[in-house]
Amino acid sequence: MEIQHFGYHHPLVFIQARTVASKTALCLVCEKPVVGCSYGCNQCQFYLHKGCAKLELAPKIQHSFHPKHPLTLLSKSPYFGFGICNFYRKKFGGFIYNCNDCSFDLHINRALLQSSIAANFPNSLHPHLLLFIQNHNNEVKSHCSGCQKPISGPIYHCSDCTYPYFNLHKECAELPLEINYPYDRRHPLTLLPQPPTYPQKCSCYLCRIQWKGFVYSCSLCNFDLSLDDFLFSSPTITVASHEHPWMLVSRKMSFVCDFCGTDGDHTPYFCATCHLLVHKNCISLPRHIMITRHRHTISLSHSLRQNQVKDWMCKICYEEVDIRYGNYRCPTSRCHYIAHVCCTTNKAIWDGTIMPEGYDERSEEMVDEPWNLITDVVEQIRIGKLMVASEIKHSYHDHNLRLTFSGKTKDDDSQCDGCEQWKFFIQKDCAELPKEMPHPFHKHLFTLSNSHNEYGCQCCDACGRVHQGFKYRCYKRNCDFSFDIQCMLLSDTLKHPSHEHSLFLVHNNEGTSCSACFRNLQSRDVAYRCMKRCDFSLDVGCASLPLTGWYKYDRHALTLTFSDDSEPSQFYCDLCEKEREPNRWFYYCADCDNSLHLNCAIGDLPYLKLGNKLEQYCGHKHPFTVVKNIWNCPPCKVCGEVCHGQALECKVSEYNFTVHWNCSLSLFEAFE
């Protein structure tokens, strides 16, 4: 089978695969090795691929690579027997499209490339019109003029620039003209087609690597960034809590984290969309969390406006929040809660629970929910316009409790008539305590409980006092905090008469001491502190002291007093007749001039009910009874001093002794 090709004067014979005379034969259309079936003349060594031989090449074309004149199809270049393609400066022989007026040659393969005009390419990066080529079939072997990397994929090509060639990756041609970058966050960086001109022997980064491509530059700061740094040297991380990827900054630098507001001196992560620079640990900060310091879900924010929050005071540490950096705030309308990121994510504040996106947060506090109540109303009465429960069933008592106004107990108490051996009274507020409630003292929820240790009492982890009433306890694994009811009624702020400023709850008070009792505070202790640089702190025990006390020889209430201007000779307690320390708090009656130590006025066991039993306490085989000695005060079995006020009494005949609470731990030695 033969064909007559317009480019050759002999008929061309069909040649089966591997019957070409020359093993190095090239197709004179595409100049690629002849493999497989072809048409050719072995005598003249003229060969065409089967596909190339059947190409319908137009004798004249108008091509975007040379828009000035039409190009004419020739079987070979009219110059010196070979041509140099003006698209890609390479010598070749064979078919070409030629412009005789301009001495312009275009190889057939390049002439077949599909291209379109890139009309919107910025003139600041290149003065000539660029052509977009979706698929160049690996015909372009040069490097990208922007990033200096080998050309691949779709490209932009300038047909006017013959040497040096101007070709761009599609990604490099579509780069933003300005970017924000962490090294120079004061000004945007502008894209330039080449590095700025610097003096000879310049030691800057770009001169040292002899960079010739595009750069992002800030002329005000003399900072330049190569595309190699911007595009190829920065691994990225994607996290669910942020909508954009985080790019690792490849150079070590000093910075301030935009999330937590603290300094950093390592390689940060950068969000180019949000213009944020953060620590590695901060990129995984959750978007929504809940803490016991606030009843709503709080959300991470890094772009607050002045009118979004009225009070810029952190509600945890009570120092000002710098809104240039991240914070957690309450998104609920009319709720202006805001806190530092570091304060919110402190292990003592947050238990690590992340709230899901779109979480339907509680609009009311948990204590208001019916399922969270500890009592059932049996009967109600009307008092004025209010309906009040007159009889209730309490979960921690076998019988119903009735509301009483007898005056034998405090106002509005519930009394049980079914207990014959001892009366069961509970204040109305205590009867309506919720089953579960959060508290700023601790990061987990507390559950109401009436259980105690093997002795029949419990020590409060907040104030340190022993009690026998209800308590709130944390049942989380490896967490055994429990607080008495008095401490659970405290909030995260306190206005105390001992200090002119408001006091705020602070965790981790190690290194400080209580300004009332001078006890050194530990890291586990919570305390109330003044944020006005007064160096004033109160532990929970001192903050919860009753403001009044009683003395058997005084008909007036004694007032909690915080300083004493008396003569040193007057620093004595009128009950125990021992010396008082001048800087310690005390109870005082101004009318009768009576002064008492704190424990002498309120007792060592203010929250133990008189008559209650302590079983097997301190290894003693008989139960102790909680008593209060007023007139005939027996001596202490351990120290020998008089037991004023509350004490423990063993009434078994062969023992029959009384002991101070503080001396009871040494009771075993007293019987040796």
XYZ file of C-alpha atoms in Angstrom:
672
model
C 0.000 0.000 0.000
C 1.376 3.392 -1.048
C 0.416 7.035 -0.485
C 1.515 10.216 -2.153
C 2.408 12.731 0.545
C 2.506 16.438 -0.282
C 5.817 16.811 1.471
C 7.767 14.316 -0.598
C 8.157 13.638 -4.323
C 8.279 9.784 -4.107
C 5.319 7.649 -3.163
C 5.617 6.416 0.419
C 5.244 2.716 1.091
C 3.473 1.285 4.147
C 6.073 -0.285 6.386
C 5.227 -2.865 9.027
C 6.624 -2.550 12.502
C 10.384 -3.179 12.886
C 11.095 -3.206 9.115
C 12.539 0.318 9.011
C 16.049 0.200 7.522
C 17.538 2.643 10.069
C 17.114 1.930 13.787
C 17.574 5.654 14.520
C 14.989 6.852 11.981
C 12.927 9.879 13.038
C 9.516 10.940 11.821
C 10.044 14.104 9.754
C 6.788 15.610 11.029
C 7.064 15.189 14.799
C 10.804 14.304 14.940
C 10.166 11.421 17.317
C 11.595 7.914 16.793
C 9.682 5.771 14.360
C 8.072 2.957 16.333
C 5.383 0.672 14.988
C 3.741 1.050 11.589
C 4.851 3.917 9.353
C 5.009 5.262 5.836
C 8.383 5.863 4.243
C 11.072 5.380 1.683
C 13.954 3.176 2.879
C 16.123 4.297 -0.024
C 15.826 7.988 0.912
C 15.384 7.316 4.646
C 12.233 9.428 4.645
C 9.759 8.231 7.265
C 6.483 9.378 8.712
C 4.466 7.850 11.539
C 1.232 6.412 10.266
C -0.677 9.035 12.248
C 1.601 11.896 11.167
C 1.293 10.890 7.516
C -2.466 11.213 7.700
C -2.486 14.580 9.487
C -4.522 17.130 7.606
C -2.141 20.053 7.867
C -3.420 23.316 6.440
C -1.057 24.949 3.919
C -1.480 28.292 5.708
C -2.523 29.037 9.292
C -2.998 32.050 11.562
C -1.374 31.128 14.865
C -1.412 32.830 18.239
C 2.331 32.229 18.641
C 2.893 34.588 15.702
C -0.219 36.730 15.293
C 1.375 39.331 12.981
C 1.424 37.245 9.779
C 0.075 33.931 8.528
C 2.409 30.894 8.610
C 3.073 28.730 5.565
C 3.575 24.957 5.744
C 6.991 23.850 4.369
C 8.604 20.423 4.222
C 11.811 21.904 5.620
C 13.209 25.210 6.765
C 14.405 27.510 3.994
C 17.421 28.492 6.141
C 20.559 26.333 5.941
C 18.564 23.087 5.570
C 17.410 23.058 9.207
C 15.136 25.191 11.326
C 15.185 26.652 14.820
C 11.734 26.699 16.395
C 10.949 30.179 17.664
C 8.620 28.766 20.337
C 11.370 26.732 21.887
C 14.883 27.568 20.593
C 15.838 24.122 19.395
C 17.330 22.988 16.065
C 15.223 20.580 14.028
C 14.698 19.280 10.477
C 11.465 18.375 8.781
C 8.123 20.036 8.413
C 7.621 23.551 9.701
C 5.273 26.490 9.570
C 7.229 29.494 8.397
C 6.834 33.278 8.146
C 9.239 34.422 5.465
C 8.837 38.110 6.371
C 9.919 37.599 9.982
C 12.194 34.559 9.532
C 9.925 32.812 12.000
C 9.834 29.013 12.184
C 7.346 26.979 14.223
C 7.707 23.238 14.625
C 4.646 21.201 13.667
C 4.249 19.849 17.212
C 4.163 23.393 18.644
C 1.808 24.561 15.898
C -0.691 21.869 16.930
C -0.802 23.056 20.559
C -4.129 24.579 21.594
C -3.815 27.968 23.281
C -5.894 30.946 24.372
C -5.045 34.547 25.225
C -4.619 35.320 28.950
C -6.180 38.766 28.859
C -6.195 39.434 32.609
C -2.571 38.720 33.432
C -1.164 41.710 35.373
C 1.108 43.949 33.332
C 3.261 44.591 36.402
C 4.611 41.042 36.211
C 5.195 40.873 32.436
C 4.771 43.484 29.702
C 3.711 41.125 26.880
C 0.532 39.242 26.183
C 0.592 35.684 27.524
C -0.959 32.576 26.020
C -2.534 29.885 28.156
C -1.733 26.319 27.060
C -3.723 23.630 28.830
C -1.655 20.697 27.514
C 1.764 21.222 25.970
C 2.459 17.480 25.530
C 5.844 17.903 27.208
C 6.991 20.031 24.300
C 8.159 22.770 26.688
C 11.355 21.837 28.534
C 12.264 25.151 30.135
C 11.890 26.250 33.789
C 9.101 28.370 35.208
C 10.106 32.043 35.247
C 8.272 32.466 38.564
C 9.323 29.609 40.835
C 12.357 28.403 38.838
C 11.012 24.827 38.867
C 10.706 22.641 35.701
C 7.617 23.318 33.629
C 4.783 20.801 33.975
C 1.031 20.825 33.606
C -0.888 23.826 32.207
C 1.324 26.828 31.472
C 1.294 30.487 30.484
C 3.645 31.307 27.588
C 4.982 34.536 26.106
C 5.557 34.246 22.351
C 7.382 37.612 22.227
C 10.220 36.569 24.539
C 12.574 34.276 22.684
C 15.524 34.411 25.044
C 15.233 34.078 27.896
C 11.948 32.284 27.518
C 9.044 33.352 29.674
C 6.850 30.474 30.817
C 4.840 30.170 34.019
C 3.116 27.358 35.799
C -0.594 27.989 35.999
C -0.243 28.164 39.817
C 2.540 30.761 39.582
C 0.645 32.875 37.055
C -2.410 32.981 39.324
C -0.620 33.963 42.531
C -2.144 36.828 44.545
C -0.461 40.178 43.942
C -0.338 40.834 47.718
C -0.081 38.486 50.667
C 0.147 38.725 54.429
C 3.101 36.842 55.848
C 4.267 36.296 59.450
C 7.729 37.838 59.065
C 6.308 41.217 58.177
C 2.773 41.390 59.497
C 2.782 45.197 59.595
C 2.673 45.490 55.789
C 1.480 43.242 52.960
C 4.103 41.722 50.654
C 3.835 42.678 46.962
C 4.562 40.209 44.152
C 7.465 41.348 41.921
C 8.743 39.687 38.691
C 12.320 39.718 39.998
C 14.191 40.529 43.232
C 14.789 44.209 44.008
C 18.193 45.610 43.092
C 20.618 45.564 46.008
C 24.244 46.740 46.234
C 27.034 44.434 45.117
C 28.261 41.864 47.636
C 24.842 41.863 49.269
C 24.533 39.126 51.893
C 20.739 38.902 51.943
C 19.008 35.554 51.658
C 17.990 35.904 47.971
C 21.424 37.068 46.879
C 23.086 34.176 48.659
C 20.942 31.629 46.805
C 21.131 33.702 43.540
C 17.365 33.749 43.150
C 16.114 34.981 39.734
C 12.375 34.316 39.885
C 9.321 36.020 41.328
C 9.522 37.411 44.878
C 7.139 38.773 47.451
C 8.688 41.967 48.740
C 8.171 44.730 51.292
C 10.171 47.787 50.292
C 9.541 49.473 53.656
C 11.127 46.641 55.641
C 13.601 45.410 52.972
C 12.105 41.948 53.293
C 11.906 39.566 50.312
C 10.376 36.114 50.079
C 11.090 33.746 47.194
C 8.337 31.614 45.715
C 10.378 28.609 46.746
C 9.786 29.580 50.377
C 6.185 30.571 49.809
C 4.963 27.614 47.735
C 7.138 24.599 48.294
C 8.875 24.687 51.671
C 5.946 24.898 54.071
C 4.053 21.749 55.112
C 0.473 22.399 56.137
C -1.812 20.986 58.818
C -5.588 20.879 58.696
C -7.590 20.705 61.929
C -11.329 20.490 62.451
C -11.452 23.535 64.718
C -10.259 25.929 61.982
C -11.659 26.256 58.476
C -8.335 27.009 56.756
C -5.060 25.049 56.611
C -2.137 25.991 58.871
C 1.235 26.476 57.171
C 4.430 25.735 59.080
C 6.758 28.734 58.912
C 10.108 27.328 57.846
C 12.294 29.797 59.751
C 12.666 30.065 63.522
C 11.372 33.398 64.744
C 10.108 35.335 67.768
C 6.380 36.056 67.720
C 3.277 36.538 69.846
C 0.676 33.787 69.427
C -2.578 35.215 68.059
C -4.616 32.650 69.995
C -3.137 32.553 73.509
C -1.364 35.950 73.431
C 1.909 34.585 74.842
C 5.408 34.858 73.356
C 6.944 32.178 71.154
C 10.490 31.694 69.850
C 10.196 28.633 67.607
C 8.687 27.866 64.210
C 5.013 28.939 64.355
C 2.074 27.981 62.171
C 0.467 30.584 59.938
C -3.020 30.903 58.446
C -2.649 33.069 55.349
C -6.418 33.550 55.029
C -7.012 34.773 58.574
C -3.529 36.259 58.957
C -2.941 34.356 62.221
C 0.373 33.228 63.716
C 0.061 30.612 66.470
C 1.938 28.022 68.522
C 1.797 24.441 67.320
C -0.161 23.461 70.442
C -2.659 26.265 69.853
C -3.775 25.183 66.367
C -5.748 22.348 67.972
C -7.576 24.571 70.479
C -11.259 23.551 70.447
C -13.769 25.983 69.051
C -16.485 25.360 71.671
C -16.068 24.260 75.300
C -17.974 24.455 78.574
C -16.501 25.273 81.983
C -18.063 25.337 85.447
C -17.292 29.062 85.708
C -20.073 29.868 83.221
C -23.461 28.357 82.423
C -23.255 28.685 78.607
C -20.941 27.199 76.024
C -18.045 29.565 75.308
C -16.390 29.845 71.903
C -12.874 30.621 70.703
C -12.669 34.016 69.010
C -9.766 35.836 67.382
C -11.504 38.849 65.840
C -13.521 40.900 68.312
C -14.879 44.360 67.668
C -14.982 47.002 70.356
C -18.786 46.816 70.671
C -19.054 43.028 70.962
C -18.142 42.863 74.660
C -18.699 45.729 77.094
C -16.312 44.555 79.812
C -12.853 43.449 78.644
C -11.977 41.894 82.006
C -11.156 38.178 82.051
C -13.773 36.533 84.267
C -11.215 34.005 85.557
C -8.068 35.979 86.401
C -9.805 39.411 86.334
C -7.075 41.037 84.296
C -7.714 42.897 81.062
C -8.189 40.871 77.878
C -6.168 42.145 74.900
C -8.644 41.773 72.027
C -5.810 41.721 69.492
C -5.315 38.095 70.492
C -7.584 35.090 70.963
C -10.041 34.625 73.802
C -13.011 32.536 74.777
C -16.289 34.406 74.981
C -19.960 33.609 75.341
C -21.827 33.952 72.009
C -25.199 34.190 73.761
C -26.892 37.527 73.292
C -26.769 39.842 76.302
C -24.070 37.700 77.889
C -20.674 39.405 78.034
C -18.563 36.611 79.491
C -14.971 36.677 78.212
C -11.754 34.985 79.368
C -8.138 34.533 78.302
C -7.344 31.384 76.347
C -4.682 30.336 78.876
C -7.065 30.902 81.801
C -9.908 29.001 80.168
C -7.824 25.952 79.204
C -6.078 25.740 82.579
C -6.366 22.150 83.850
C -7.933 23.403 87.086
C -10.681 25.217 85.123
C -11.485 23.008 82.117
C -11.924 19.236 82.207
C -10.977 18.784 78.529
C -14.493 18.182 77.213
C -15.087 19.634 73.720
C -18.604 20.679 72.775
C -19.708 19.605 69.260
C -20.472 22.103 66.525
C -24.088 23.209 66.674
C -24.503 22.032 70.272
C -27.883 23.086 71.676
C -26.625 24.707 74.853
C -28.683 24.996 77.984
C -30.599 28.261 78.083
C -31.177 27.915 81.823
C -28.945 26.673 84.590
C -29.006 22.977 85.388
C -30.345 23.602 88.897
C -33.652 24.841 87.439
C -34.424 21.601 85.603
C -37.145 19.354 87.192
C -35.081 16.197 86.756
C -32.361 17.761 88.914
C -34.473 18.315 92.042
C -33.883 16.204 95.152
C -37.454 16.535 96.510
C -41.010 15.756 95.414
C -43.822 18.077 96.458
C -46.573 16.226 98.355
C -48.750 19.187 99.375
C -48.799 22.941 98.742
C -50.248 25.944 100.559
C -50.813 29.529 99.469
C -48.935 32.276 101.332
C -50.067 35.578 99.892
C -49.681 35.286 96.133
C -47.123 32.468 96.356
C -47.694 28.726 96.346
C -45.286 27.092 98.827
C -44.620 23.374 99.356
C -45.956 22.527 102.819
C -45.035 18.841 102.672
C -42.267 17.196 100.658
C -40.672 13.783 100.139
C -36.899 14.062 100.356
C -34.662 11.499 98.658
C -32.394 11.229 101.692
C -35.063 10.604 104.332
C -37.622 7.830 104.783
C -40.548 10.002 105.889
C -42.272 13.024 104.495
C -41.121 16.433 105.767
C -43.514 19.219 106.750
C -42.848 22.947 106.574
C -42.828 24.489 110.045
C -42.738 28.031 111.420
C -42.532 26.971 115.066
C -39.521 29.111 115.935
C -37.756 26.168 117.563
C -35.603 25.961 114.473
C -34.636 28.591 111.951
C -37.399 30.133 109.878
C -38.885 28.061 107.069
C -37.588 24.625 108.050
C -38.875 21.186 107.133
C -39.508 18.844 110.072
C -40.072 15.089 110.182
C -42.700 13.800 112.639
C -41.898 10.153 111.964
C -38.515 10.078 113.728
C -39.118 9.357 117.427
C -35.564 8.947 118.729
C -34.287 12.185 117.266
C -35.821 15.002 115.343
C -34.930 15.517 111.660
C -34.854 19.185 110.625
C -33.660 20.609 107.337
C -33.732 24.232 106.213
C -36.035 25.002 103.305
C -33.134 26.097 101.062
C -31.214 22.907 101.853
C -34.282 20.787 101.159
C -34.438 22.238 97.636
C -30.792 21.675 96.716
C -30.270 20.225 93.209
C -28.931 16.706 92.635
C -26.126 17.990 90.419
C -24.579 21.410 90.067
C -21.361 22.977 88.780
C -19.156 25.110 90.978
C -16.212 27.389 90.172
C -14.087 25.639 92.823
C -13.788 22.564 90.587
C -13.860 21.691 86.878
C -16.304 18.740 87.134
C -19.971 18.569 88.077
C -20.796 17.834 91.733
C -23.427 15.371 92.939
C -25.343 15.837 96.188
C -24.608 13.116 98.740
C -25.391 12.348 102.376
C -22.745 9.642 102.806
C -19.728 10.071 105.079
C -16.554 8.217 105.994
C -16.364 5.331 108.438
C -16.356 7.742 111.381
C -19.652 9.402 110.420
C -18.217 12.769 109.329
C -16.383 14.362 106.419
C -13.716 17.020 105.868
C -14.532 19.733 103.303
C -11.801 20.056 100.658
C -12.456 23.793 100.338
C -12.502 25.142 103.902
C -10.965 22.159 105.726
C -13.731 21.993 108.359
C -15.344 18.759 109.536
C -19.078 18.435 108.890
C -21.874 15.862 109.107
C -24.506 17.386 106.855
C -25.050 17.015 103.141
C -22.112 17.472 100.810
C -21.427 17.781 97.117
C -18.935 15.291 95.760
C -17.114 14.740 92.447
C -17.404 11.128 91.322
C -15.032 11.376 88.378
C -12.327 8.738 88.273
C -9.209 9.676 90.267
C -11.029 12.760 91.544
C -12.489 12.688 95.057
C -13.242 16.334 95.828
C -16.119 17.032 98.205
C -17.408 20.348 99.569
C -19.854 21.125 102.355
C -23.022 23.058 101.635
C -21.680 26.314 103.097
C -18.795 26.344 100.624
C -21.021 25.333 97.712
C -23.024 28.509 98.308
C -19.940 30.642 97.616
C -19.463 32.088 94.139
C -16.402 33.131 92.146
C -16.577 36.695 93.492
C -16.688 37.836 97.100
C -17.293 41.197 98.732
C -15.844 40.768 102.223
C -15.911 43.434 104.964
C -12.238 42.771 105.704
C -11.149 44.417 102.441
C -12.244 47.487 100.504
C -12.084 45.817 97.059
C -13.940 42.858 95.632
C -12.137 39.516 95.858
C -12.035 36.975 93.043
C -11.619 33.224 93.064
C -8.150 32.080 91.954
C -6.797 28.570 91.409
C -3.193 27.500 92.018
C -2.219 29.831 94.845
C 1.130 28.210 95.580
C 3.578 30.745 96.981
C 0.901 32.975 98.543
C -0.574 33.027 102.044
C -3.926 33.877 103.576
C -4.042 37.468 104.857
C -6.256 36.418 107.788
C -4.685 33.242 109.209
C -1.306 33.527 107.384
C -1.476 29.886 106.277
C 0.770 29.134 103.294
C -1.439 28.114 100.372
C -0.706 25.075 98.219
C -1.208 24.537 94.483
C -4.417 22.588 95.126
C -5.964 25.353 97.241
C -8.478 27.816 95.880
C -8.565 31.271 97.433
C -10.099 34.704 96.985
C -7.642 37.367 95.909
C -7.727 41.123 95.362
C -6.778 42.095 91.810
C -5.945 45.711 92.706
C -2.332 44.876 93.622
C -3.197 44.923 97.317
C -1.519 41.565 97.972
C -4.630 40.490 99.869
C -5.879 36.892 99.810
C -8.356 34.842 101.805
C -8.489 31.073 101.864
C -11.972 29.564 101.747
C -11.927 28.764 105.466
C -11.426 32.399 106.446
C -13.686 33.718 103.684
C -16.577 31.566 104.979
C -16.240 32.496 108.667
C -19.543 33.702 110.165
C -19.592 37.448 110.684
C -21.026 37.041 114.207
C -20.337 34.732 117.143
C -21.573 34.215 120.697
C -20.041 34.238 124.179
C -21.768 32.834 127.264
C -20.985 35.889 129.398
C -22.093 38.436 126.786
C -25.701 39.168 125.890
C -24.659 40.785 122.602
C -23.495 39.149 119.411
C -19.749 39.308 118.850
C -18.646 40.781 115.535
C -15.861 39.339 113.396
C -13.095 41.952 113.653
C -10.068 42.235 111.387
C -7.672 44.571 113.233
C -7.037 45.641 116.819
C -5.772 49.064 117.871
C -5.755 48.200 121.595
C -2.722 48.274 123.816
C -0.598 45.107 123.627
C -1.617 44.293 127.182
C -5.213 43.866 125.996
C -4.406 41.145 123.434
C -6.069 38.333 125.396
C -9.041 36.054 124.844
C -11.776 36.512 127.447
C -12.830 32.851 127.232
C -9.610 30.827 127.320
C -7.600 33.720 128.822
C -4.711 33.037 126.461
C -2.863 35.687 124.478
C -4.145 36.765 121.087
C -1.820 37.470 118.203
C -2.236 41.173 117.285
C -2.582 40.638 113.501
C -5.068 37.762 113.662
C -8.808 38.123 113.250
C -10.995 37.788 116.372
C -14.570 38.204 117.570
C -15.318 41.334 119.576
C -18.195 42.979 121.414
C -17.717 46.747 121.553
C -20.451 47.213 124.161
C -18.920 44.808 126.693
C -15.294 44.966 125.478
C -15.088 41.165 125.126
C -12.564 39.662 122.712
C -12.402 35.965 121.715
C -10.244 33.793 119.492
C -12.042 32.624 116.396
C -12.349 29.019 117.603
C -13.327 30.118 121.067
C -16.296 32.003 119.603
C -17.564 29.540 116.980
C -15.998 26.347 118.339
C -13.750 23.725 116.799
C -16.711 21.844 115.287
C -19.254 24.408 114.090
C -20.756 22.050 111.490
C -21.155 18.943 113.685
C -24.601 18.548 115.201
C -24.610 18.308 118.991
C -25.442 14.795 120.169
C -24.274 13.087 116.981
C -22.001 10.065 117.271
C -18.560 9.441 115.737
C -17.862 5.733 115.489
C -14.378 4.243 115.930
C -12.809 7.671 115.686
C -8.998 7.779 116.128
C -8.960 4.066 116.914
C -11.107 4.435 120.049
C -13.374 1.430 120.406
C -16.317 3.376 121.833
C -18.332 6.045 120.029
C -17.704 9.719 120.721
C -20.572 12.153 121.281
C -20.330 15.743 120.055
C -20.979 17.997 123.079
C -20.789 21.691 123.898
C -19.455 22.605 127.324
C -20.650 25.982 128.612
C -20.470 26.040 132.429
C -18.924 22.992 134.055
C -16.137 22.377 131.553
C -14.131 19.205 132.150
C -10.391 18.948 131.410
C -9.095 17.485 128.151
C -7.896 13.888 128.431
C -4.802 14.702 126.325
C -3.633 18.254 127.120
C -5.299 18.662 130.536
C -6.725 22.101 129.720
C -10.388 23.002 130.132
C -12.633 21.970 127.205
C -14.604 25.112 126.439
C -17.264 24.850 123.713
C -17.474 21.858 121.363
C -15.566 18.725 122.259
C -15.781 14.946 121.969
C -17.045 12.934 124.928
C -16.815 9.227 125.638
C -19.622 8.308 128.089
C -18.675 4.693 128.679
C -18.320 4.266 132.438
C -14.814 2.812 132.528
C -13.534 5.718 130.407
C -15.887 8.738 130.773
C -13.594 11.473 129.449
C -13.685 14.553 127.255
C -11.116 15.551 124.634
C -10.541 18.579 122.390
C -11.046 17.926 118.696
C -7.471 19.002 117.934
C -6.149 16.723 120.694
C -8.114 13.659 119.613
C -5.417 12.542 117.182
C -3.056 12.100 120.143
C -5.612 10.166 122.158
C -3.924 6.821 121.574
C -0.769 8.069 123.304
C -2.790 9.208 126.326
C -3.873 5.610 127.085
C -0.409 4.054 126.749
